[in-house]
JSON list of C-alpha atoms in Angstrom, two decimals:
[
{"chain": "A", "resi": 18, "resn": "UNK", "atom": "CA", "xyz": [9.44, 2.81, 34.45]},
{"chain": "A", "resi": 19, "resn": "UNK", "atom": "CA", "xyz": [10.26, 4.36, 31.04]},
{"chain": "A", "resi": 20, "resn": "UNK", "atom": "CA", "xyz": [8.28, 6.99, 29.33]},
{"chain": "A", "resi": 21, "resn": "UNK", "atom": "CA", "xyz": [6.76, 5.95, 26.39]},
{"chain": "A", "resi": 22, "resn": "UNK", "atom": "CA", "xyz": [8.59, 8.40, 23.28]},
{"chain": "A", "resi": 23, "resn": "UNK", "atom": "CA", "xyz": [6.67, 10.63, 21.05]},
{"chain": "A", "resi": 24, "resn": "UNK", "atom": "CA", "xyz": [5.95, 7.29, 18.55]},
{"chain": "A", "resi": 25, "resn": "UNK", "atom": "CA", "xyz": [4.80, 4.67, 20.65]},
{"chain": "A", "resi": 26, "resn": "UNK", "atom": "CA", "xyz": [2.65, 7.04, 21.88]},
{"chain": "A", "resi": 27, "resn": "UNK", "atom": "CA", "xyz": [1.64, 7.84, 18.46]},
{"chain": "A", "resi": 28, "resn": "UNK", "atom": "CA", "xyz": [1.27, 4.00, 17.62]},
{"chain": "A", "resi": 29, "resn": "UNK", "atom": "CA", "xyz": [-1.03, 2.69, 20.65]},
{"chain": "A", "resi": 30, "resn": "UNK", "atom": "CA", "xyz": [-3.14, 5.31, 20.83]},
{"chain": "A", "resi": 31, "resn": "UNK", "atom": "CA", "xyz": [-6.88, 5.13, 20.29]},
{"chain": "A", "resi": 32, "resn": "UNK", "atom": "CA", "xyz": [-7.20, 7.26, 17.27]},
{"chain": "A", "resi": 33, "resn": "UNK", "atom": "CA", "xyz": [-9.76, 4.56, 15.54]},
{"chain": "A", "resi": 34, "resn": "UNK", "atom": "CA", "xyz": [-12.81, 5.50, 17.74]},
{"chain": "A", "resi": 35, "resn": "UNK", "atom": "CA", "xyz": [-13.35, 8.95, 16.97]},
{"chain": "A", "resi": 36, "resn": "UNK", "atom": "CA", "xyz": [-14.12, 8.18, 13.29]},
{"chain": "A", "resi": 37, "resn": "UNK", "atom": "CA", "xyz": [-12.62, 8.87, 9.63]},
{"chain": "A", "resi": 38, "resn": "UNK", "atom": "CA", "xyz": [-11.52, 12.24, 10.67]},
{"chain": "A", "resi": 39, "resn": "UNK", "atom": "CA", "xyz": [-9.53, 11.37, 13.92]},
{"chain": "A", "resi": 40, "resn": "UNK", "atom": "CA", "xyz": [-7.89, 8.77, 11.84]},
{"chain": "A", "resi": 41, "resn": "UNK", "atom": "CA", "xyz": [-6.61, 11.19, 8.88]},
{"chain": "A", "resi": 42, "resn": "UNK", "atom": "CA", "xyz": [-5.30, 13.69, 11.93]},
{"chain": "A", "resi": 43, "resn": "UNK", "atom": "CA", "xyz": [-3.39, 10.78, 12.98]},
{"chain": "A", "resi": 44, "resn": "UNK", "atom": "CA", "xyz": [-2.31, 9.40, 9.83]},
{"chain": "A", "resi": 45, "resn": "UNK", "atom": "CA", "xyz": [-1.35, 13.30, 8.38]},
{"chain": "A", "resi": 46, "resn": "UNK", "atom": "CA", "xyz": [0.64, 14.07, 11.75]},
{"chain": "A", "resi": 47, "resn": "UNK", "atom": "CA", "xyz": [2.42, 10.47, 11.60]},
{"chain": "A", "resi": 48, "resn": "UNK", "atom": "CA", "xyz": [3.12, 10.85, 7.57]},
{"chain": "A", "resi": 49, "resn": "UNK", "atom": "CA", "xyz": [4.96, 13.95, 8.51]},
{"chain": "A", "resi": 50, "resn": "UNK", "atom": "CA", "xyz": [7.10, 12.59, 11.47]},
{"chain": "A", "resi": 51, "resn": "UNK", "atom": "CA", "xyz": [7.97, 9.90, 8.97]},
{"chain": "A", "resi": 52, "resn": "UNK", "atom": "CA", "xyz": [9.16, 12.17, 6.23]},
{"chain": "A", "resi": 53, "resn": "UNK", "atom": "CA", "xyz": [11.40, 13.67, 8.76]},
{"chain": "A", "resi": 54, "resn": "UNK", "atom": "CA", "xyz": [12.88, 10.31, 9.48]},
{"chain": "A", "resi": 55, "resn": "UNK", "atom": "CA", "xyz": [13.64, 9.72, 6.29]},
{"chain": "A", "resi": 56, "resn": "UNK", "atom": "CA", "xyz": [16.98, 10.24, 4.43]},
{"chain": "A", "resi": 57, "resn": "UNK", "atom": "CA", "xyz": [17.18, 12.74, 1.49]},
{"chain": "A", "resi": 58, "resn": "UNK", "atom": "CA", "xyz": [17.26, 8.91, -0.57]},
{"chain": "A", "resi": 59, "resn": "UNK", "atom": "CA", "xyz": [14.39, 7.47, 1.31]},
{"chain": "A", "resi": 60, "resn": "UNK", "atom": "CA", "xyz": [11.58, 6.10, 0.31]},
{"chain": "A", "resi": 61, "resn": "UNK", "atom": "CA", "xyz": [8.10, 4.96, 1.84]},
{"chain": "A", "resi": 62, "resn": "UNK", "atom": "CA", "xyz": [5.77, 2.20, 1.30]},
{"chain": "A", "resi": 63, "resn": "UNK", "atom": "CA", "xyz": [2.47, 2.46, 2.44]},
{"chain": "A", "resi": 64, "resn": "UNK", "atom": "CA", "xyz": [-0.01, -0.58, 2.73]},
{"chain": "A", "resi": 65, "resn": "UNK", "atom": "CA", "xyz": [-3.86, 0.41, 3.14]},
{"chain": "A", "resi": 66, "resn": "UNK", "atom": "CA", "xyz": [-7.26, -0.61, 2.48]},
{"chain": "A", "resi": 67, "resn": "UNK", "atom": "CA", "xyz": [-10.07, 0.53, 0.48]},
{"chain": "A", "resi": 68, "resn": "UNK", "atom": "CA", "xyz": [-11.18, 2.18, 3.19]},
{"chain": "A", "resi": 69, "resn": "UNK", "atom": "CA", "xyz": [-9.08, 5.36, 3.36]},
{"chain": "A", "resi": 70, "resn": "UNK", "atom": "CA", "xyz": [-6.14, 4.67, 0.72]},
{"chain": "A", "resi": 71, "resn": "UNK", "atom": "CA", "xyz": [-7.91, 7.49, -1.77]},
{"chain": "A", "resi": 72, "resn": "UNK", "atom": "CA", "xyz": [-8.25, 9.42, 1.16]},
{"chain": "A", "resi": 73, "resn": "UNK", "atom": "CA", "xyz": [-4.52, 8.78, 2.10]},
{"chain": "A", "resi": 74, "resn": "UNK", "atom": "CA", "xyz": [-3.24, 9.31, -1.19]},
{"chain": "A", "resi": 75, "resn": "UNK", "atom": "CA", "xyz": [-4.15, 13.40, -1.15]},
{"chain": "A", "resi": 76, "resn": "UNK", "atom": "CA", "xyz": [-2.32, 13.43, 2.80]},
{"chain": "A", "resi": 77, "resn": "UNK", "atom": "CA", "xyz": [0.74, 11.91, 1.21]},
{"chain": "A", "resi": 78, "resn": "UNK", "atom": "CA", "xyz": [0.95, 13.82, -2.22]},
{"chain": "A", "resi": 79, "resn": "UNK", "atom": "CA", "xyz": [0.30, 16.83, 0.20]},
{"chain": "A", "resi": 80, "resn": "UNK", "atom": "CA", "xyz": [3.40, 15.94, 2.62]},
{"chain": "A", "resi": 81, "resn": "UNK", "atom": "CA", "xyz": [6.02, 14.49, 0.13]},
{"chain": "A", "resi": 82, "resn": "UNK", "atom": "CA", "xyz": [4.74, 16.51, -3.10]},
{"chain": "A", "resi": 83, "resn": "UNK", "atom": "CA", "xyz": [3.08, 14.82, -5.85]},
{"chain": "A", "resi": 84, "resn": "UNK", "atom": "CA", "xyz": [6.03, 14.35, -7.87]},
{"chain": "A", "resi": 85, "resn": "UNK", "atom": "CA", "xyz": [7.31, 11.85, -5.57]},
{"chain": "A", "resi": 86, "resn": "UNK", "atom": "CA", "xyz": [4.22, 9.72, -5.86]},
{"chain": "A", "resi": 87, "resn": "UNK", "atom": "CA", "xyz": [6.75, 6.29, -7.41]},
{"chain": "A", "resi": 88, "resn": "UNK", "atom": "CA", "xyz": [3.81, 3.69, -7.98]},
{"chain": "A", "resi": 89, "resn": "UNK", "atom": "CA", "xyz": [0.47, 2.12, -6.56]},
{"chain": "A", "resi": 90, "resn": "UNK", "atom": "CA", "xyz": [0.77, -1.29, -5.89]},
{"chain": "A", "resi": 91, "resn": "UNK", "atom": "CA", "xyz": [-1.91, -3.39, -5.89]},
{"chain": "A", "resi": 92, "resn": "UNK", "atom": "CA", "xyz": [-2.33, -6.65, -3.16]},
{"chain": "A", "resi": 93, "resn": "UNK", "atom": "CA", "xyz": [-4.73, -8.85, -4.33]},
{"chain": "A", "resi": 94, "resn": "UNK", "atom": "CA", "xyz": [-6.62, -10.91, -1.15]},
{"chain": "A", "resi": 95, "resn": "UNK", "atom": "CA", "xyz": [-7.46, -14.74, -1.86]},
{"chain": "A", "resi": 96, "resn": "UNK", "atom": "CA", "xyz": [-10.06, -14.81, 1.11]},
{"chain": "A", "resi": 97, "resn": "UNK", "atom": "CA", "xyz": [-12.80, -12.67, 0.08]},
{"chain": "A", "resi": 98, "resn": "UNK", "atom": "CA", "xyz": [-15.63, -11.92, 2.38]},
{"chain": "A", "resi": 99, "resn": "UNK", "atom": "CA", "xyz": [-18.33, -9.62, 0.39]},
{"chain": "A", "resi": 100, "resn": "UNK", "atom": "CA", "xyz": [-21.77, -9.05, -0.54]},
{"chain": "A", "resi": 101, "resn": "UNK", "atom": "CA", "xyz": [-21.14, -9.24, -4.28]},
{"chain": "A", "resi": 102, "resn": "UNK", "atom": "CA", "xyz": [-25.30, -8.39, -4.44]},
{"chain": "A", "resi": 103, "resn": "UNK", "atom": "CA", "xyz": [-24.62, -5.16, -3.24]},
{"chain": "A", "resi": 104, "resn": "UNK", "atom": "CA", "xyz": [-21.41, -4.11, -4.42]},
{"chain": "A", "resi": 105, "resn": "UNK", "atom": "CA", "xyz": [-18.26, -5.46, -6.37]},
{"chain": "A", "resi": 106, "resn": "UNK", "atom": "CA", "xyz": [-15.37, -7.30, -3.99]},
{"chain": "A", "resi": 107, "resn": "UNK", "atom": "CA", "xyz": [-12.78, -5.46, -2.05]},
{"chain": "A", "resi": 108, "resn": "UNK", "atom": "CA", "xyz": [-10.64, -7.88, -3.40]},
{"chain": "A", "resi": 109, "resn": "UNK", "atom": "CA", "xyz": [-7.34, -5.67, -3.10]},
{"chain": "A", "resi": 110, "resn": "UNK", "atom": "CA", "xyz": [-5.50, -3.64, -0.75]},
{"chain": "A", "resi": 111, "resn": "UNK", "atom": "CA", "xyz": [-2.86, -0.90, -2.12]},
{"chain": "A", "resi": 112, "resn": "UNK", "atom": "CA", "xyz": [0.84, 0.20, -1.48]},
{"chain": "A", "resi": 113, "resn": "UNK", "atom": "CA", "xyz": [1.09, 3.59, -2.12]},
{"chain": "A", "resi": 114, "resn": "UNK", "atom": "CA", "xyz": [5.19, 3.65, -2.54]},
{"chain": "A", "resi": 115, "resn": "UNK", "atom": "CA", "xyz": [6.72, 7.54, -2.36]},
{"chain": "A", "resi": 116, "resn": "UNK", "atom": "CA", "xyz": [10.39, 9.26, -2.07]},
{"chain": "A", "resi": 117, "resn": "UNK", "atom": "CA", "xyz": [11.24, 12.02, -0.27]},
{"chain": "A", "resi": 118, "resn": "UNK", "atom": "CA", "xyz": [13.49, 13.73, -3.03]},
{"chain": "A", "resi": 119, "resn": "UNK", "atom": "CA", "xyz": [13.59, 12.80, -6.42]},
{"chain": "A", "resi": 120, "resn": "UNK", "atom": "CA", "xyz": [17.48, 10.97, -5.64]},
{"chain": "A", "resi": 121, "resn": "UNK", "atom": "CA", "xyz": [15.50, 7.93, -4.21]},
{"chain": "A", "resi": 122, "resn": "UNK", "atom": "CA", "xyz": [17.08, 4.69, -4.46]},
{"chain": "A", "resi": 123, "resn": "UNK", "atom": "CA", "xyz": [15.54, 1.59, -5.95]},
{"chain": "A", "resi": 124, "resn": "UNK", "atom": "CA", "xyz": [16.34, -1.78, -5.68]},
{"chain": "A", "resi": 125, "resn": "UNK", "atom": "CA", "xyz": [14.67, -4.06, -8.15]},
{"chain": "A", "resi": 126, "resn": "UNK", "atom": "CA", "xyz": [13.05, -6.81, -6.31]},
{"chain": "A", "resi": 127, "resn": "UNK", "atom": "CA", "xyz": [13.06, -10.42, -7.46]},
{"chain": "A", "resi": 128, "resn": "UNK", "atom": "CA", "xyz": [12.59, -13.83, -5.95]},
{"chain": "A", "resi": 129, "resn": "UNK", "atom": "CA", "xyz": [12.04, -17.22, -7.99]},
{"chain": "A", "resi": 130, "resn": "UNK", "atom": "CA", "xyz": [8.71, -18.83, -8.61]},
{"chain": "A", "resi": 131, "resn": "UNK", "atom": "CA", "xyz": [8.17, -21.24, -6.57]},
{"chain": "A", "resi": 132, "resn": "UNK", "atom": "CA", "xyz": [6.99, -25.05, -8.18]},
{"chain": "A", "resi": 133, "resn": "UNK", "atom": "CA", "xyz": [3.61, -24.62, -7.21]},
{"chain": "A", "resi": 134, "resn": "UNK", "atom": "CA", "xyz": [3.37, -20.97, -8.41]},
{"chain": "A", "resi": 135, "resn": "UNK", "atom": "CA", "xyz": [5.50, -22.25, -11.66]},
{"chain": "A", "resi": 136, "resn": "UNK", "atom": "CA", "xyz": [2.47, -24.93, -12.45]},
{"chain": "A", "resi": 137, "resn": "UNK", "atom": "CA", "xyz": [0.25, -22.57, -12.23]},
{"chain": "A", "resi": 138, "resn": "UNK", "atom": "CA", "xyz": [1.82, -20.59, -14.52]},
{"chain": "A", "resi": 139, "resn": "UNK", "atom": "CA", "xyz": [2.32, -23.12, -16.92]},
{"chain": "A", "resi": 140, "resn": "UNK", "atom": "CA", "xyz": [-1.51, -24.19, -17.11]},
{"chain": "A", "resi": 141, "resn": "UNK", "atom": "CA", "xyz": [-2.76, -20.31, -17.71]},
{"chain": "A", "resi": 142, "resn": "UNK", "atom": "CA", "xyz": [-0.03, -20.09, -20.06]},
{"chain": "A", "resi": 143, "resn": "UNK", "atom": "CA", "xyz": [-1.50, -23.06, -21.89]},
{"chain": "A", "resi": 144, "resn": "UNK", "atom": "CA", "xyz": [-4.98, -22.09, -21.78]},
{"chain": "A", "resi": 145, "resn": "UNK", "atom": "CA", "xyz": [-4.07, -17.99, -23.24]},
{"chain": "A", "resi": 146, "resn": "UNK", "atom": "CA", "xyz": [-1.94, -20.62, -26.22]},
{"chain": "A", "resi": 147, "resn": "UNK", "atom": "CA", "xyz": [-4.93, -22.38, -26.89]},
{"chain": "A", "resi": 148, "resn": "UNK", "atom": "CA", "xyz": [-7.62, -19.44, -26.39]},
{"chain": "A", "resi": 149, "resn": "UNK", "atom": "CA", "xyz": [-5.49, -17.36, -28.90]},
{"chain": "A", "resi": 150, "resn": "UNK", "atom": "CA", "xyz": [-4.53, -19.95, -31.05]},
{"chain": "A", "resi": 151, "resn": "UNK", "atom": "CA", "xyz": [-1.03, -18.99, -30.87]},
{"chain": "A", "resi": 152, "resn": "UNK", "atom": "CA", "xyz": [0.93, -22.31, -29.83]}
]
């Protein structure tokens, strides 16, 4: 049977139960093997929660340099599942997207609107014309 490399053993790992800290160990160790992997052009995207992405953000500004921070991106949820007596919705989850050297490539990404997306669209655009009076 085949020894399990350095990453899957990285990747299935219990690292979860030991709390917050064993989980930035992980993730710190991990961003760094992944920075290695990278070409001198590479970049990274990183998806996380609102659980640890502020705490992520200072592990990756401290392993790629925070002048290769590119962008947050924000993912807004549709299913939202929170107490909104005792706090506001974790409605979002965020890409933190880095290079490894300032000669990153980009490719712009684009896709069409789909109909449904386009009706949408169409209707808020109608309503912001008719709140603003501007149609």
């Amino acid at each position: 049977m085949k020894e399990p490399s350095i990453i899957e053993q990285k990747a299935y790992r219990d690292t979860w139960g030991k709390g917050l800290d064993s989980y930035m160990q992980w993730f710190y160790e991990t961003v760094l093997l992944l920075k290695d992997l990278l070409t001198e052009d590479g970049s990274i995207f990183v998806h996380l929660d609102w659980h640890v992405g502020h705490y992520a953000k200072a592990v990756m500004d401290e392993v790629f340099g925070y002048e290769n921070f590119r962008n947050e991106i924000i993912w807004k949820r549709s299913a939202i599942a929170t107490n909104v007596n005792k706090q506001f919705r974790n409605s979002h989850d965020t890409i933190l997207f880095y290079s490894k050297t300032a000669e990153n490539k980009f490719v712009v990404q684009f896709g069409e609107y789909s109909d449904s997306s386009q009706n949408i669209l169409h209707i808020k655009m109608k309503k912001v014309c008719f709140n603003l009076f501007l149609c």
